[in-house]
PDB file of C-alpha atoms in Angstrom:
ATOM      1  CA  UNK A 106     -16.755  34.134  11.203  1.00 47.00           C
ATOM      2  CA  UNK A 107     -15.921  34.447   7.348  1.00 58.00           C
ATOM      3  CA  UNK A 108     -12.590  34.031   6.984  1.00 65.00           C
ATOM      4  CA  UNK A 109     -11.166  33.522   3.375  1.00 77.00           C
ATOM      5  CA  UNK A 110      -8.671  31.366   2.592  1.00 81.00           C
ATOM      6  CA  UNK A 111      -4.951  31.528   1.776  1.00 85.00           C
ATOM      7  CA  UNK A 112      -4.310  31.388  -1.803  1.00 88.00           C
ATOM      8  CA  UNK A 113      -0.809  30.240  -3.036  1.00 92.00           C
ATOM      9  CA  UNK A 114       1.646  32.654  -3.378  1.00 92.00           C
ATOM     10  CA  UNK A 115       2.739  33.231  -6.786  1.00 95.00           C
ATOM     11  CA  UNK A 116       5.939  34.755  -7.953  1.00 97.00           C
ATOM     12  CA  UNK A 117       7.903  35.117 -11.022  1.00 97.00           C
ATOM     13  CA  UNK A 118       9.558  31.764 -10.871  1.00 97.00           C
ATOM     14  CA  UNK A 119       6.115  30.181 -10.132  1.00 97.00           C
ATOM     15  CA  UNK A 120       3.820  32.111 -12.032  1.00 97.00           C
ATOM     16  CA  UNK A 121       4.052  29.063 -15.174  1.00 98.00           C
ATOM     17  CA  UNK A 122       3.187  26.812 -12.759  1.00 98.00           C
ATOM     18  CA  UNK A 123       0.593  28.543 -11.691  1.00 97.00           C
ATOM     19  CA  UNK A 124      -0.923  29.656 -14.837  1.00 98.00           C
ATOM     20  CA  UNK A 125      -0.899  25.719 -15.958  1.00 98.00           C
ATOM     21  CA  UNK A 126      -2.654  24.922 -12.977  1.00 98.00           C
ATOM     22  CA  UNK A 127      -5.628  27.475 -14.062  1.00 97.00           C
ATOM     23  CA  UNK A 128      -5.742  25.860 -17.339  1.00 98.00           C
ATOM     24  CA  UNK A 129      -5.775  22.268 -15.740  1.00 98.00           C
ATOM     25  CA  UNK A 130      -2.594  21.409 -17.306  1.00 98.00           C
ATOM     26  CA  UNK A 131       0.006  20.192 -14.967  1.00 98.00           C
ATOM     27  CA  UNK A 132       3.369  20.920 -15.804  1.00 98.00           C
ATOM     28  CA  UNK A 133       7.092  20.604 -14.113  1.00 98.00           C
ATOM     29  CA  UNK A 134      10.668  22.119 -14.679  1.00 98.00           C
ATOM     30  CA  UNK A 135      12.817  20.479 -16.602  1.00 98.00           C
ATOM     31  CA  UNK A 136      16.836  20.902 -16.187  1.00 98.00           C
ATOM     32  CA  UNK A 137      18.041  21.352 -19.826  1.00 98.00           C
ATOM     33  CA  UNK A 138      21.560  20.350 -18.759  1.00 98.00           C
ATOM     34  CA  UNK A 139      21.055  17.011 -16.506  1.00 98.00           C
ATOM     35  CA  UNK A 140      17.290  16.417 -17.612  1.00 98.00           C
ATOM     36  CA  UNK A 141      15.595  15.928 -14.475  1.00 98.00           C
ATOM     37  CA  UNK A 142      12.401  17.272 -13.465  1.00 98.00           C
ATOM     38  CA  UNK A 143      11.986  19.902 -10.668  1.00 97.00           C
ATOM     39  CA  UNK A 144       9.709  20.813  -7.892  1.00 97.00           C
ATOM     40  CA  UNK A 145       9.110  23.288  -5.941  1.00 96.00           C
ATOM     41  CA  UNK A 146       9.642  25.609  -9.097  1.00 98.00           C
ATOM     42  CA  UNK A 147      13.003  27.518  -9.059  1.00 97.00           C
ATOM     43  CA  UNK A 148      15.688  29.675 -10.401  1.00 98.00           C
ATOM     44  CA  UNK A 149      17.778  26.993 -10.478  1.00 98.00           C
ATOM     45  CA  UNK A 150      18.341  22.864 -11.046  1.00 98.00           C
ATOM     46  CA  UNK A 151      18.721  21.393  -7.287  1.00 97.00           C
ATOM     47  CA  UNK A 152      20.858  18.710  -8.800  1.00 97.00           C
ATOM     48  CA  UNK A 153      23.325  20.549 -10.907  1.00 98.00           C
ATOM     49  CA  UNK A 154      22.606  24.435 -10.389  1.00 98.00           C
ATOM     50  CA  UNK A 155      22.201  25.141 -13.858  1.00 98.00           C
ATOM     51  CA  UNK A 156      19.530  27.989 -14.418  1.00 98.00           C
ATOM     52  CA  UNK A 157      18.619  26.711 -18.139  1.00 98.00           C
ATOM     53  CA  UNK A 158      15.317  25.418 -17.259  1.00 98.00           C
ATOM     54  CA  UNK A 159      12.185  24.552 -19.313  1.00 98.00           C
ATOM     55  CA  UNK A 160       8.402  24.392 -18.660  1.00 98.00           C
ATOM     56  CA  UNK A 161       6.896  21.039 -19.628  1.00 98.00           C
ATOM     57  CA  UNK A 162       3.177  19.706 -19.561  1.00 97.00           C
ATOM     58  CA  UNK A 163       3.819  16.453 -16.619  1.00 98.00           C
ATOM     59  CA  UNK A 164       1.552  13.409 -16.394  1.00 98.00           C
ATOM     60  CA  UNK A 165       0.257  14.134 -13.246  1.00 98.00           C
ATOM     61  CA  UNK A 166       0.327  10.601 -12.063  1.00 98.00           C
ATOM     62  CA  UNK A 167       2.535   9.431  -8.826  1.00 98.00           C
ATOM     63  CA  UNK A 168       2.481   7.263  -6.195  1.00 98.00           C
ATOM     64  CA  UNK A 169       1.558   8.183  -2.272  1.00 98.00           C
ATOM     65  CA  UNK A 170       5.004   8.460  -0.009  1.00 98.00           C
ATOM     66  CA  UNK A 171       2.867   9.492   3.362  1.00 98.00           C
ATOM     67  CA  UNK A 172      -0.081  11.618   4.203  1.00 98.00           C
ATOM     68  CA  UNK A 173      -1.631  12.932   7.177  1.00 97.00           C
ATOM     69  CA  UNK A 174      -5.435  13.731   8.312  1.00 96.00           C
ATOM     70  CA  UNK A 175      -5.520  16.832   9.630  1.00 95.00           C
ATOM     71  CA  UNK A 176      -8.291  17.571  12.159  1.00 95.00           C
ATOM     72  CA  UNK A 177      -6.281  20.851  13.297  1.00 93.00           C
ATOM     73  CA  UNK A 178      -5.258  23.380  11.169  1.00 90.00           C
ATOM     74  CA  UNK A 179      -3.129  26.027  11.138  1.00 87.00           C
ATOM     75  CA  UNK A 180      -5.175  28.697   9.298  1.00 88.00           C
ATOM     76  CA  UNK A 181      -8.696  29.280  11.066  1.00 89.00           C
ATOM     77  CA  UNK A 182     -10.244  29.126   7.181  1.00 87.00           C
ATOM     78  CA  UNK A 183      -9.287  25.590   7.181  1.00 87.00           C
ATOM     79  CA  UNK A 184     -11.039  24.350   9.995  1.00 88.00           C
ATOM     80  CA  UNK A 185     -14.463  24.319   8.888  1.00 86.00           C
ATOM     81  CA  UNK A 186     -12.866  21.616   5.934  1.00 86.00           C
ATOM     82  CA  UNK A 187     -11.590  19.249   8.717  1.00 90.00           C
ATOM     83  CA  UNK A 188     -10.554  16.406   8.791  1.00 93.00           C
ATOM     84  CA  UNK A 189      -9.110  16.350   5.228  1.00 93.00           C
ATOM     85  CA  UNK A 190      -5.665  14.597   3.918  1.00 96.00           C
ATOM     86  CA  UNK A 191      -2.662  15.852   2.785  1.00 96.00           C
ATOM     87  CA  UNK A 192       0.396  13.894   1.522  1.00 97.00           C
ATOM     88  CA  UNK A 193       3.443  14.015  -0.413  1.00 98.00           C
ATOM     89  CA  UNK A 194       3.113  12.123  -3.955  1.00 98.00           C
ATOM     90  CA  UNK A 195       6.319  10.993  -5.459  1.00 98.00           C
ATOM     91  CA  UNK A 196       5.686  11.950  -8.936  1.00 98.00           C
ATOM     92  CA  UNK A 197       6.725  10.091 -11.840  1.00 98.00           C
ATOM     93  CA  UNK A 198       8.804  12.687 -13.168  1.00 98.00           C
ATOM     94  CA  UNK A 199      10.506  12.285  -9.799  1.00 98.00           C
ATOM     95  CA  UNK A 200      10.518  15.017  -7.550  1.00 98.00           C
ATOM     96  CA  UNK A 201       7.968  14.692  -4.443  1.00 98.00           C
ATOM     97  CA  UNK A 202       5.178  17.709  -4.361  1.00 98.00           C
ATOM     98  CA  UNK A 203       2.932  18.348  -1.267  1.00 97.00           C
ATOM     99  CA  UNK A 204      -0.515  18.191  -1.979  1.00 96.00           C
ATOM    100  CA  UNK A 205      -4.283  17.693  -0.304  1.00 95.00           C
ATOM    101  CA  UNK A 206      -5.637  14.201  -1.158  1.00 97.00           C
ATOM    102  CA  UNK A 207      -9.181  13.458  -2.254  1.00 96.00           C
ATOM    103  CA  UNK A 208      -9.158  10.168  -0.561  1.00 95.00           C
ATOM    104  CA  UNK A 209     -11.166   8.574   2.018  1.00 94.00           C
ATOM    105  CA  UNK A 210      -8.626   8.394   5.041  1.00 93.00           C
ATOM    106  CA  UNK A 211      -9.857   4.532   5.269  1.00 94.00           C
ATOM    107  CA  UNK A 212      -9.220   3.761   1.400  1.00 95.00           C
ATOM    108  CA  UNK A 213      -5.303   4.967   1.887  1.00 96.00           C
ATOM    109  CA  UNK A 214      -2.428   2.706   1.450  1.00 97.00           C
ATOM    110  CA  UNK A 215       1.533   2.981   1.056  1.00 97.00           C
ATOM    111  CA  UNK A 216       2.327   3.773  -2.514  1.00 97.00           C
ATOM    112  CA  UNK A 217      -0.681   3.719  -3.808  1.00 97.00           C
ATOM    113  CA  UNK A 218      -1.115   4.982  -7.380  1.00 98.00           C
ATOM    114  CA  UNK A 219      -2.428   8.583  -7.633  1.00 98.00           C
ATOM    115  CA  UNK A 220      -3.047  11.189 -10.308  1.00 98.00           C
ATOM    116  CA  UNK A 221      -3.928  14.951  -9.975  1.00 98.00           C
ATOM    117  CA  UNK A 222      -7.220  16.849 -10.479  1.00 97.00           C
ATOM    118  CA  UNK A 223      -8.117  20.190 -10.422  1.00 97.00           C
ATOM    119  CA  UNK A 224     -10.323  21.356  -7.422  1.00 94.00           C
ATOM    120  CA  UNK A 225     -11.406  24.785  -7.616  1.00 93.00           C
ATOM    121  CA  UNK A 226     -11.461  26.459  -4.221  1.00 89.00           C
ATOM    122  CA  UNK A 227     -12.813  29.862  -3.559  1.00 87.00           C
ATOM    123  CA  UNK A 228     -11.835  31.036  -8.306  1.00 91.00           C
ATOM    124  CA  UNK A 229      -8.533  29.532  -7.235  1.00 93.00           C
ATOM    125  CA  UNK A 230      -8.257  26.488  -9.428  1.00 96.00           C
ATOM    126  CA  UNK A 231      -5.439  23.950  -7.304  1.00 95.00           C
ATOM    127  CA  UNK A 232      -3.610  20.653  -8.485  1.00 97.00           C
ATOM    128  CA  UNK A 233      -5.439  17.996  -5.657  1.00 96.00           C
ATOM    129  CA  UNK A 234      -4.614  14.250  -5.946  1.00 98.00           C
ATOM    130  CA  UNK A 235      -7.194  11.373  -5.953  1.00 97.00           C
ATOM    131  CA  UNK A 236      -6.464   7.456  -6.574  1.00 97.00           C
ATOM    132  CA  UNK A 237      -5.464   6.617 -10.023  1.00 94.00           C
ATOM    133  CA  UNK A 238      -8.805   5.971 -11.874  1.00 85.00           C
ATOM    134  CA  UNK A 239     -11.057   6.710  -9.422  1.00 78.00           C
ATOM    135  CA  UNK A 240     -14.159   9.762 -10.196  1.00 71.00           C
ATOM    136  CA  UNK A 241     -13.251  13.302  -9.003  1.00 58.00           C
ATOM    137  CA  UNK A 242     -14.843  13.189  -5.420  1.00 52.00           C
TER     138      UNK A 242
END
């Protein structure tokens, strides 16, 4: 069976996002009025509605909040990848973002310090976390 995978959807909110990702930049809204950083990308701030945001390059570095292995997935393109990781990463900037994890399920702790790299899946470049300072798996 050759089934291809899903590819993130990309509209015209998320297209910058996107389009830093492919460039293996990683970048965040910013809230020009209360000056917090934003994710999921949107229309407007979460904290204090405004709609003056602003595109700006992120460190990529976080910490681990959870994470799950998945040995069951819910697209049949995934399975043949199982078990991976995913988790949400409390990024520095603040907001939380759900990612995959290029971690060894047994090298995984609490809060442990993480930073993004770009894993290119199928032409579709995506924003993957590993541990902080660790190789690219």
């Amino acid at each position: 069976m050759n089934i291809s995978l899903p590819k993130p959807v990309k509209t015209s909110i998320s297209k910058p996002f996107w389009d830093s990702i492919a460039k293996e930049r990683f970048s965040l809204q910013f809230c020009d009025d209360c000056s917090r950083a934003i994710f999921y990308p949107r229309a407007h701030c979460p904290h204090c509605f405004s709609d003056q945001l602003t595109w700006k390059e992120a460190s990529g570095q976080g910490r681990l909040k959870t994470w799950s292995i998945i040995y069951r997935t819910g697209h049949p393109a995934w399975q043949e990848k199982t078990p991976y990781v995913v988790g949400v990463v409390e990024l520095e900037e603040g907001p939380s973002m759900l990612t995959h994890l290029l971690i060894e399920p047994s090298e995984i702790t609490y809060q442990m310090d993480v930073s993004v790299c770009f894993t290119t899946i199928e032409g579709e470049v995506l924003p993957f976390f590993k541990a902080k300072g660790e190789e690219r798996p």
